[in-house]
Amino acid sequence: MSSHHSSHARLNAPTLVVIAAIAIILTRCVDVVMLFNTLGWSGTQAFVLRSIQTWALTLISFASLLVVAVDVRCAFVIVRGRSWGRWLYLLVQLVVTGYLWAASLGFGYPELFSIAGESKQEIFQALMAQKAPDFLVLFLLFIPPSSRRFFRLQ
């Protein structure tokens, strides 16, 4: 029997990185729970039926599920110190924020995924409030020196 010893020590993830990863997972779980709580069983069924009316809406619905899966995967990869996980999370958040902004202004399919508001300013403020937890996670992953050093050393 031979044992394999690694010559490189692995650093423990800094607290801020662990908090960011947990926040990613929890916000996605809470989003799903709040959606079901808001819509109820019949509302959820109506939402699913409405989202599969056309191929474009179906693709957008599947893309939203894929975003949740990618975000959760990024959280696990981030804790392991893989820098590409935080960059992928940043890219996904930029795409999602851009799509929500465009859909809310009338481009795309605003009846499915959009933010209500009377003016561009109201929509923008609501969008920033909705995305604030994700921006905070990005801050924790990119700004503190301990987080940057952790990803650089892994």
Tab-separated table of N, CA and C in Angstrom:
chain	number	residue	atom	x	y	z
A	1	MET	N	0.838	-1.174	0.000
A	1	MET	CA	0.000	0.000	0.000
A	1	MET	C	0.882	1.236	0.000
A	2	SER	N	0.600	2.081	-0.924
A	2	SER	CA	1.353	3.328	-0.980
A	2	SER	C	0.383	4.489	-0.799
A	3	SER	N	0.859	5.460	-0.126
A	3	SER	CA	0.027	6.645	0.058
A	3	SER	C	0.604	7.769	-0.787
A	4	HIS	N	-0.271	8.554	-1.286
A	4	HIS	CA	0.118	9.667	-2.153
A	4	HIS	C	0.130	10.938	-1.323
A	5	HIS	N	1.268	11.575	-1.244
A	5	HIS	CA	1.387	12.829	-0.511
A	5	HIS	C	1.551	13.963	-1.513
A	6	SER	N	0.739	14.959	-1.357
A	6	SER	CA	0.844	16.128	-2.221
A	6	SER	C	1.972	17.018	-1.725
A	7	SER	N	2.764	17.504	-2.652
A	7	SER	CA	3.869	18.375	-2.268
A	7	SER	C	3.417	19.823	-2.095
A	8	HIS	N	2.178	20.113	-2.489
A	8	HIS	CA	1.670	21.476	-2.377
A	8	HIS	C	0.566	21.517	-1.323
A	9	ALA	N	0.691	22.426	-0.419
A	9	ALA	CA	-0.355	22.612	0.579
A	9	ALA	C	-1.470	23.451	-0.030
A	10	ARG	N	-2.685	23.108	0.278
A	10	ARG	CA	-3.829	23.882	-0.194
A	10	ARG	C	-4.237	24.868	0.886
A	11	LEU	N	-4.498	26.081	0.478
A	11	LEU	CA	-4.943	27.102	1.415
A	11	LEU	C	-6.425	26.916	1.715
A	12	ASN	N	-6.803	27.181	2.941
A	12	ASN	CA	-8.221	27.214	3.268
A	12	ASN	C	-8.811	28.473	2.667
A	13	ALA	N	-10.038	28.352	2.213
A	13	ALA	CA	-10.705	29.511	1.618
A	13	ALA	C	-10.916	30.589	2.679
A	14	PRO	N	-10.642	31.842	2.344
A	14	PRO	CA	-10.903	32.930	3.297
A	14	PRO	C	-12.391	33.000	3.633
A	15	THR	N	-12.670	33.525	4.775
A	15	THR	CA	-14.052	33.613	5.249
A	15	THR	C	-14.939	34.355	4.254
A	16	LEU	N	-14.442	35.426	3.673
A	16	LEU	CA	-15.260	36.202	2.732
A	16	LEU	C	-15.609	35.395	1.487
A	17	VAL	N	-14.701	34.534	1.036
A	17	VAL	CA	-14.975	33.695	-0.130
A	17	VAL	C	-16.026	32.649	0.223
A	18	VAL	N	-15.919	32.061	1.394
A	18	VAL	CA	-16.910	31.070	1.837
A	18	VAL	C	-18.276	31.731	1.993
A	19	ILE	N	-18.302	32.917	2.577
A	19	ILE	CA	-19.566	33.647	2.724
A	19	ILE	C	-20.170	33.938	1.352
A	20	ALA	N	-19.347	34.347	0.393
A	20	ALA	CA	-19.834	34.635	-0.953
A	20	ALA	C	-20.425	33.385	-1.597
A	21	ALA	N	-19.750	32.245	-1.463
A	21	ALA	CA	-20.245	31.004	-2.059
A	21	ALA	C	-21.564	30.572	-1.412
A	22	ILE	N	-21.641	30.669	-0.095
A	22	ILE	CA	-22.892	30.321	0.599
A	22	ILE	C	-24.002	31.279	0.180
A	23	ALA	N	-23.669	32.554	0.026
A	23	ALA	CA	-24.666	33.543	-0.386
A	23	ALA	C	-25.209	33.249	-1.779
A	24	ILE	N	-24.345	32.796	-2.677
A	24	ILE	CA	-24.808	32.439	-4.025
A	24	ILE	C	-25.852	31.330	-3.936
A	25	ILE	N	-25.526	30.281	-3.214
A	25	ILE	CA	-26.438	29.137	-3.105
A	25	ILE	C	-27.734	29.539	-2.403
A	26	LEU	N	-27.615	30.262	-1.295
A	26	LEU	CA	-28.808	30.645	-0.549
A	26	LEU	C	-29.709	31.598	-1.325
A	27	THR	N	-29.128	32.552	-2.045
A	27	THR	CA	-29.978	33.481	-2.794
A	27	THR	C	-30.731	32.752	-3.901
A	28	ARG	N	-30.103	31.784	-4.539
A	28	ARG	CA	-30.810	31.029	-5.579
A	28	ARG	C	-31.925	30.183	-4.972
A	29	CYS	N	-31.665	29.560	-3.836
A	29	CYS	CA	-32.699	28.765	-3.166
A	29	CYS	C	-33.847	29.643	-2.695
A	30	VAL	N	-33.526	30.789	-2.105
A	30	VAL	CA	-34.559	31.706	-1.628
A	30	VAL	C	-35.360	32.265	-2.808
A	31	ASP	N	-34.701	32.544	-3.928
A	31	ASP	CA	-35.414	33.010	-5.119
A	31	ASP	C	-36.480	32.010	-5.550
A	32	VAL	N	-36.116	30.741	-5.576
A	32	VAL	CA	-37.063	29.696	-5.987
A	32	VAL	C	-38.208	29.581	-4.985
A	33	VAL	N	-37.887	29.587	-3.701
A	33	VAL	CA	-38.927	29.487	-2.671
A	33	VAL	C	-39.863	30.688	-2.739
A	34	MET	N	-39.301	31.886	-2.911
A	34	MET	CA	-40.147	33.084	-2.993
A	34	MET	C	-41.026	33.073	-4.232
A	35	LEU	N	-40.506	32.544	-5.334
A	35	LEU	CA	-41.310	32.451	-6.550
A	35	LEU	C	-42.519	31.547	-6.319
A	36	PHE	N	-42.278	30.379	-5.734
A	36	PHE	CA	-43.384	29.463	-5.459
A	36	PHE	C	-44.337	30.048	-4.417
A	37	ASN	N	-43.812	30.737	-3.432
A	37	ASN	CA	-44.653	31.339	-2.407
A	37	ASN	C	-45.526	32.448	-2.998
A	38	THR	N	-44.968	33.241	-3.888
A	38	THR	CA	-45.705	34.342	-4.504
A	38	THR	C	-46.773	33.832	-5.473
A	39	LEU	N	-46.392	32.874	-6.312
A	39	LEU	CA	-47.307	32.401	-7.348
A	39	LEU	C	-48.303	31.365	-6.852
A	40	GLY	N	-47.915	30.562	-5.873
A	40	GLY	CA	-48.761	29.455	-5.454
A	40	GLY	C	-48.721	28.342	-6.489
A	41	TRP	N	-49.434	27.267	-6.208
A	41	TRP	CA	-49.403	26.111	-7.105
A	41	TRP	C	-50.019	26.441	-8.460
A	42	SER	N	-51.195	27.060	-8.460
A	42	SER	CA	-51.863	27.356	-9.732
A	42	SER	C	-51.103	28.434	-10.515
A	43	GLY	N	-50.558	29.402	-9.821
A	43	GLY	CA	-49.772	30.431	-10.486
A	43	GLY	C	-48.504	29.877	-11.102
A	44	THR	N	-47.880	28.921	-10.416
A	44	THR	CA	-46.683	28.282	-10.953
A	44	THR	C	-47.018	27.497	-12.210
A	45	GLN	N	-48.138	26.785	-12.182
A	45	GLN	CA	-48.565	26.052	-13.372
A	45	GLN	C	-48.844	27.010	-14.528
A	46	ALA	N	-49.519	28.115	-14.259
A	46	ALA	CA	-49.805	29.104	-15.299
A	46	ALA	C	-48.509	29.702	-15.840
A	47	PHE	N	-47.543	29.962	-14.949
A	47	PHE	CA	-46.242	30.507	-15.367
A	47	PHE	C	-45.532	29.536	-16.304
A	48	VAL	N	-45.534	28.256	-15.953
A	48	VAL	CA	-44.882	27.247	-16.799
A	48	VAL	C	-45.604	27.142	-18.137
A	49	LEU	N	-46.915	27.108	-18.119
A	49	LEU	CA	-47.674	27.023	-19.373
A	49	LEU	C	-47.451	28.251	-20.245
A	50	ARG	N	-47.374	29.429	-19.619
A	50	ARG	CA	-47.126	30.657	-20.369
A	50	ARG	C	-45.709	30.669	-20.953
A	51	SER	N	-44.759	30.064	-20.218
A	51	SER	CA	-43.369	30.110	-20.664
A	51	SER	C	-43.055	29.083	-21.747
A	52	ILE	N	-43.987	28.191	-22.052
A	52	ILE	CA	-43.735	27.214	-23.121
A	52	ILE	C	-44.658	27.428	-24.312
A	53	GLN	N	-45.185	28.635	-24.450
A	53	GLN	CA	-46.089	28.930	-25.564
A	53	GLN	C	-45.363	28.982	-26.895
A	54	THR	N	-44.141	29.489	-26.895
A	54	THR	CA	-43.368	29.563	-28.131
A	54	THR	C	-41.972	29.011	-27.859
A	55	TRP	N	-41.269	28.707	-28.940
A	55	TRP	CA	-39.911	28.187	-28.788
A	55	TRP	C	-38.995	29.207	-28.126
A	56	ALA	N	-39.149	30.471	-28.474
A	56	ALA	CA	-38.293	31.508	-27.891
A	56	ALA	C	-38.515	31.608	-26.380
A	57	LEU	N	-39.778	31.596	-25.956
A	57	LEU	CA	-40.064	31.648	-24.523
A	57	LEU	C	-39.561	30.403	-23.808
A	58	THR	N	-39.670	29.258	-24.454
A	58	THR	CA	-39.169	28.010	-23.867
A	58	THR	C	-37.659	28.075	-23.692
A	59	LEU	N	-36.963	28.588	-24.703
A	59	LEU	CA	-35.506	28.722	-24.590
A	59	LEU	C	-35.115	29.689	-23.479
A	60	ILE	N	-35.839	30.781	-23.335
A	60	ILE	CA	-35.549	31.731	-22.264
A	60	ILE	C	-35.802	31.084	-20.902
A	61	SER	N	-36.859	30.302	-20.795
A	61	SER	CA	-37.149	29.613	-19.527
A	61	SER	C	-36.065	28.611	-19.184
A	62	PHE	N	-35.642	27.836	-20.169
A	62	PHE	CA	-34.555	26.883	-19.924
A	62	PHE	C	-33.251	27.613	-19.600
A	63	ALA	N	-33.028	28.742	-20.253
A	63	ALA	CA	-31.829	29.524	-19.965
A	63	ALA	C	-31.846	30.022	-18.518
A	64	SER	N	-33.019	30.400	-18.024
A	64	SER	CA	-33.094	30.856	-16.634
A	64	SER	C	-32.782	29.717	-15.663
A	65	LEU	N	-33.224	28.511	-15.985
A	65	LEU	CA	-32.881	27.348	-15.155
A	65	LEU	C	-31.390	27.041	-15.246
A	66	LEU	N	-30.836	27.205	-16.427
A	66	LEU	CA	-29.399	26.984	-16.615
A	66	LEU	C	-28.585	28.004	-15.822
A	67	VAL	N	-29.059	29.231	-15.763
A	67	VAL	CA	-28.376	30.269	-14.983
A	67	VAL	C	-28.310	29.865	-13.511
A	68	VAL	N	-29.404	29.356	-12.974
A	68	VAL	CA	-29.413	28.914	-11.574
A	68	VAL	C	-28.402	27.791	-11.382
A	69	ALA	N	-28.392	26.820	-12.285
A	69	ALA	CA	-27.453	25.699	-12.179
A	69	ALA	C	-25.997	26.169	-12.286
A	70	VAL	N	-25.727	27.079	-13.213
A	70	VAL	CA	-24.359	27.600	-13.384
A	70	VAL	C	-23.942	28.379	-12.145
A	71	ASP	N	-24.837	29.183	-11.591
A	71	ASP	CA	-24.511	29.945	-10.383
A	71	ASP	C	-24.146	29.026	-9.221
A	72	VAL	N	-24.924	27.967	-9.029
A	72	VAL	CA	-24.635	27.026	-7.943
A	72	VAL	C	-23.308	26.318	-8.193
A	73	ARG	N	-23.064	25.931	-9.427
A	73	ARG	CA	-21.775	25.300	-9.758
A	73	ARG	C	-20.615	26.258	-9.499
A	74	CYS	N	-20.789	27.508	-9.864
A	74	CYS	CA	-19.749	28.510	-9.606
A	74	CYS	C	-19.456	28.610	-8.117
A	75	ALA	N	-20.485	28.536	-7.284
A	75	ALA	CA	-20.277	28.632	-5.840
A	75	ALA	C	-19.354	27.519	-5.347
A	76	PHE	N	-19.583	26.301	-5.807
A	76	PHE	CA	-18.742	25.187	-5.376
A	76	PHE	C	-17.323	25.306	-5.929
A	77	VAL	N	-17.201	25.788	-7.147
A	77	VAL	CA	-15.883	25.952	-7.766
A	77	VAL	C	-15.106	27.079	-7.075
A	78	ILE	N	-15.810	28.135	-6.688
A	78	ILE	CA	-15.175	29.272	-6.026
A	78	ILE	C	-14.541	28.847	-4.702
A	79	VAL	N	-15.223	28.024	-3.933
A	79	VAL	CA	-14.683	27.575	-2.648
A	79	VAL	C	-13.410	26.757	-2.847
A	80	ARG	N	-13.308	26.087	-3.968
A	80	ARG	CA	-12.103	25.306	-4.253
A	80	ARG	C	-10.960	26.164	-4.772
A	81	GLY	N	-11.207	27.446	-4.953
A	81	GLY	CA	-10.149	28.373	-5.339
A	81	GLY	C	-9.930	28.514	-6.824
A	82	ARG	N	-10.882	28.093	-7.619
A	82	ARG	CA	-10.756	28.212	-9.068
A	82	ARG	C	-11.221	29.600	-9.500
A	83	SER	N	-10.313	30.360	-10.039
A	83	SER	CA	-10.616	31.738	-10.418
A	83	SER	C	-11.653	31.814	-11.532
A	84	TRP	N	-11.676	30.818	-12.420
A	84	TRP	CA	-12.643	30.872	-13.512
A	84	TRP	C	-14.074	30.851	-12.988
A	85	GLY	N	-14.303	30.319	-11.801
A	85	GLY	CA	-15.646	30.294	-11.222
A	85	GLY	C	-16.164	31.689	-10.925
A	86	ARG	N	-15.302	32.536	-10.385
A	86	ARG	CA	-15.758	33.892	-10.085
A	86	ARG	C	-15.927	34.711	-11.357
A	87	TRP	N	-15.073	34.463	-12.370
A	87	TRP	CA	-15.220	35.177	-13.640
A	87	TRP	C	-16.484	34.738	-14.372
A	88	LEU	N	-16.796	33.444	-14.321
A	88	LEU	CA	-18.031	32.954	-14.938
A	88	LEU	C	-19.243	33.529	-14.216
A	89	TYR	N	-19.182	33.581	-12.891
A	89	TYR	CA	-20.274	34.171	-12.119
A	89	TYR	C	-20.467	35.642	-12.505
A	90	LEU	N	-19.369	36.379	-12.648
A	90	LEU	CA	-19.442	37.782	-13.081
A	90	LEU	C	-20.086	37.886	-14.459
A	91	LEU	N	-19.657	37.057	-15.397
A	91	LEU	CA	-20.214	37.081	-16.747
A	91	LEU	C	-21.710	36.778	-16.745
A	92	VAL	N	-22.116	35.767	-15.996
A	92	VAL	CA	-23.534	35.407	-15.926
A	92	VAL	C	-24.346	36.560	-15.343
A	93	GLN	N	-23.827	37.202	-14.301
A	93	GLN	CA	-24.560	38.318	-13.695
A	93	GLN	C	-24.673	39.497	-14.654
A	94	LEU	N	-23.640	39.752	-15.437
A	94	LEU	CA	-23.713	40.826	-16.429
A	94	LEU	C	-24.758	40.511	-17.499
A	95	VAL	N	-24.780	39.285	-17.970
A	95	VAL	CA	-25.760	38.884	-18.993
A	95	VAL	C	-27.179	38.955	-18.436
A	96	VAL	N	-27.379	38.432	-17.230
A	96	VAL	CA	-28.715	38.439	-16.627
A	96	VAL	C	-29.189	39.873	-16.375
A	97	THR	N	-28.312	40.712	-15.850
A	97	THR	CA	-28.679	42.100	-15.590
A	97	THR	C	-28.996	42.826	-16.899
A	98	GLY	N	-28.198	42.594	-17.925
A	98	GLY	CA	-28.458	43.197	-19.230
A	98	GLY	C	-29.776	42.733	-19.825
A	99	TYR	N	-30.058	41.444	-19.703
A	99	TYR	CA	-31.321	40.927	-20.240
A	99	TYR	C	-32.516	41.502	-19.472
A	100	LEU	N	-32.430	41.528	-18.141
A	100	LEU	CA	-33.541	42.084	-17.356
A	100	LEU	C	-33.781	43.548	-17.688
A	101	TRP	N	-32.709	44.291	-17.861
A	101	TRP	CA	-32.826	45.706	-18.210
A	101	TRP	C	-33.503	45.855	-19.578
A	102	ALA	N	-33.027	45.079	-20.563
A	102	ALA	CA	-33.596	45.162	-21.913
A	102	ALA	C	-35.053	44.706	-21.934
A	103	ALA	N	-35.349	43.587	-21.265
A	103	ALA	CA	-36.728	43.077	-21.243
A	103	ALA	C	-37.659	44.058	-20.540
A	104	SER	N	-37.176	44.712	-19.507
A	104	SER	CA	-38.000	45.662	-18.768
A	104	SER	C	-38.276	46.931	-19.569
A	105	LEU	N	-37.389	47.236	-20.511
A	105	LEU	CA	-37.593	48.414	-21.366
A	105	LEU	C	-38.395	48.086	-22.619
A	106	GLY	N	-38.797	46.820	-22.780
A	106	GLY	CA	-39.651	46.458	-23.901
A	106	GLY	C	-38.989	45.632	-24.976
A	107	PHE	N	-37.736	45.296	-24.797
A	107	PHE	CA	-37.053	44.437	-25.768
A	107	PHE	C	-37.147	42.997	-25.272
A	108	GLY	N	-37.207	42.045	-26.190
A	108	GLY	CA	-37.298	40.639	-25.769
A	108	GLY	C	-38.720	40.285	-25.415
A	109	TYR	N	-38.891	39.571	-24.337
A	109	TYR	CA	-40.212	39.113	-23.909
A	109	TYR	C	-40.504	39.654	-22.513
A	110	PRO	N	-40.924	40.926	-22.441
A	110	PRO	CA	-41.126	41.531	-21.118
A	110	PRO	C	-42.249	40.888	-20.320
A	111	GLU	N	-43.192	40.214	-20.968
A	111	GLU	CA	-44.287	39.623	-20.196
A	111	GLU	C	-43.822	38.437	-19.355
A	112	LEU	N	-42.675	37.868	-19.658
A	112	LEU	CA	-42.203	36.715	-18.901
A	112	LEU	C	-41.165	37.102	-17.855
A	113	PHE	N	-40.107	37.759	-18.277
A	113	PHE	CA	-39.046	38.161	-17.359
A	113	PHE	C	-38.810	39.660	-17.508
A	114	SER	N	-39.374	40.430	-16.615
A	114	SER	CA	-39.158	41.870	-16.651
A	114	SER	C	-39.408	42.445	-15.265
A	115	ILE	N	-39.025	43.680	-15.113
A	115	ILE	CA	-39.223	44.397	-13.855
A	115	ILE	C	-40.180	45.531	-14.126
A	116	ALA	N	-41.220	45.633	-13.323
A	116	ALA	CA	-42.239	46.657	-13.526
A	116	ALA	C	-41.726	48.012	-13.068
A	117	GLY	N	-42.175	49.032	-13.765
A	117	GLY	CA	-41.829	50.400	-13.402
A	117	GLY	C	-42.427	51.377	-14.389
A	118	GLU	N	-42.688	52.588	-13.926
A	118	GLU	CA	-43.287	53.607	-14.775
A	118	GLU	C	-42.257	54.309	-15.656
A	119	SER	N	-41.033	54.404	-15.165
A	119	SER	CA	-39.997	55.112	-15.917
A	119	SER	C	-38.721	54.280	-15.922
A	120	LYS	N	-37.789	54.703	-16.767
A	120	LYS	CA	-36.494	54.014	-16.809
A	120	LYS	C	-35.789	54.086	-15.459
A	121	GLN	N	-35.936	55.205	-14.782
A	121	GLN	CA	-35.292	55.374	-13.481
A	121	GLN	C	-35.881	54.409	-12.448
A	122	GLU	N	-37.205	54.272	-12.422
A	122	GLU	CA	-37.840	53.330	-11.496
A	122	GLU	C	-37.413	51.897	-11.789
A	123	ILE	N	-37.382	51.540	-13.063
A	123	ILE	CA	-36.970	50.191	-13.457
A	123	ILE	C	-35.524	49.951	-13.056
A	124	PHE	N	-34.664	50.944	-13.292
A	124	PHE	CA	-33.253	50.806	-12.947
A	124	PHE	C	-33.070	50.648	-11.438
A	125	GLN	N	-33.786	51.440	-10.653
A	125	GLN	CA	-33.685	51.332	-9.194
A	125	GLN	C	-34.169	49.971	-8.706
A	126	ALA	N	-35.269	49.473	-9.274
A	126	ALA	CA	-35.777	48.159	-8.886
A	126	ALA	C	-34.802	47.055	-9.305
A	127	LEU	N	-34.206	47.204	-10.475
A	127	LEU	CA	-33.224	46.226	-10.949
A	127	LEU	C	-32.004	46.199	-10.031
A	128	MET	N	-31.508	47.370	-9.649
A	128	MET	CA	-30.343	47.435	-8.752
A	128	MET	C	-30.676	46.854	-7.380
A	129	ALA	N	-31.881	47.094	-6.900
A	129	ALA	CA	-32.288	46.514	-5.612
A	129	ALA	C	-32.371	44.996	-5.708
A	130	GLN	N	-32.879	44.499	-6.829
A	130	GLN	CA	-32.998	43.048	-7.022
A	130	GLN	C	-31.630	42.394	-7.167
A	131	LYS	N	-30.697	43.056	-7.812
A	131	LYS	CA	-29.372	42.482	-8.063
A	131	LYS	C	-28.358	42.827	-6.964
A	132	ALA	N	-28.747	43.591	-5.959
A	132	ALA	CA	-27.826	43.995	-4.886
A	132	ALA	C	-27.115	42.813	-4.218
A	133	PRO	N	-27.812	41.717	-3.889
A	133	PRO	CA	-27.086	40.590	-3.282
A	133	PRO	C	-26.000	40.027	-4.202
A	134	ASP	N	-26.275	39.967	-5.492
A	134	ASP	CA	-25.280	39.459	-6.439
A	134	ASP	C	-24.096	40.414	-6.552
A	135	PHE	N	-24.361	41.711	-6.520
A	135	PHE	CA	-23.271	42.689	-6.562
A	135	PHE	C	-22.419	42.611	-5.297
A	136	LEU	N	-23.069	42.368	-4.161
A	136	LEU	CA	-22.320	42.204	-2.916
A	136	LEU	C	-21.425	40.966	-2.980
A	137	VAL	N	-21.936	39.879	-3.532
A	137	VAL	CA	-21.125	38.659	-3.694
A	137	VAL	C	-19.934	38.944	-4.602
A	138	LEU	N	-20.169	39.639	-5.697
A	138	LEU	CA	-19.065	39.982	-6.598
A	138	LEU	C	-18.031	40.855	-5.888
A	139	PHE	N	-18.503	41.771	-5.071
A	139	PHE	CA	-17.586	42.595	-4.279
A	139	PHE	C	-16.722	41.712	-3.384
A	140	LEU	N	-17.347	40.745	-2.682
A	140	LEU	CA	-16.601	39.852	-1.789
A	140	LEU	C	-15.594	38.985	-2.534
A	141	LEU	N	-15.872	38.668	-3.787
A	141	LEU	CA	-14.982	37.801	-4.560
A	141	LEU	C	-13.832	38.550	-5.220
A	142	PHE	N	-14.030	39.828	-5.541
A	142	PHE	CA	-13.028	40.542	-6.321
A	142	PHE	C	-12.274	41.636	-5.569
A	143	ILE	N	-12.859	42.255	-4.560
A	143	ILE	CA	-12.264	43.449	-3.960
A	143	ILE	C	-11.328	43.163	-2.775
A	144	PRO	N	-11.740	42.404	-1.756
A	144	PRO	CA	-10.851	42.235	-0.598
A	144	PRO	C	-9.521	41.579	-0.987
A	145	PRO	N	-8.409	42.090	-0.437
A	145	PRO	CA	-7.099	41.520	-0.767
A	145	PRO	C	-6.996	40.024	-0.460
A	146	SER	N	-7.628	39.576	0.628
A	146	SER	CA	-7.548	38.147	0.969
A	146	SER	C	-8.226	37.283	-0.093
A	147	SER	N	-9.315	37.767	-0.672
A	147	SER	CA	-10.001	37.018	-1.729
A	147	SER	C	-9.159	36.979	-2.995
A	148	ARG	N	-8.623	38.124	-3.389
A	148	ARG	CA	-7.791	38.165	-4.590
A	148	ARG	C	-6.556	37.282	-4.426
A	149	ARG	N	-5.933	37.327	-3.258
A	149	ARG	CA	-4.740	36.522	-2.995
A	149	ARG	C	-5.086	35.023	-3.032
A	150	PHE	N	-6.222	34.645	-2.470
A	150	PHE	CA	-6.638	33.243	-2.459
A	150	PHE	C	-6.744	32.688	-3.876
A	151	PHE	N	-7.359	33.448	-4.782
A	151	PHE	CA	-7.516	32.959	-6.148
A	151	PHE	C	-6.194	33.000	-6.916
A	152	ARG	N	-5.351	33.915	-6.576
A	152	ARG	CA	-4.055	34.010	-7.228
A	152	ARG	C	-3.133	32.849	-6.809
A	153	LEU	N	-3.248	32.412	-5.564
A	153	LEU	CA	-2.358	31.369	-5.046
A	153	LEU	C	-2.816	29.956	-5.378
A	154	GLN	N	-4.069	29.800	-5.759
A	154	GLN	CA	-4.571	28.431	-6.015
A	154	GLN	C	-4.143	27.909	-7.361
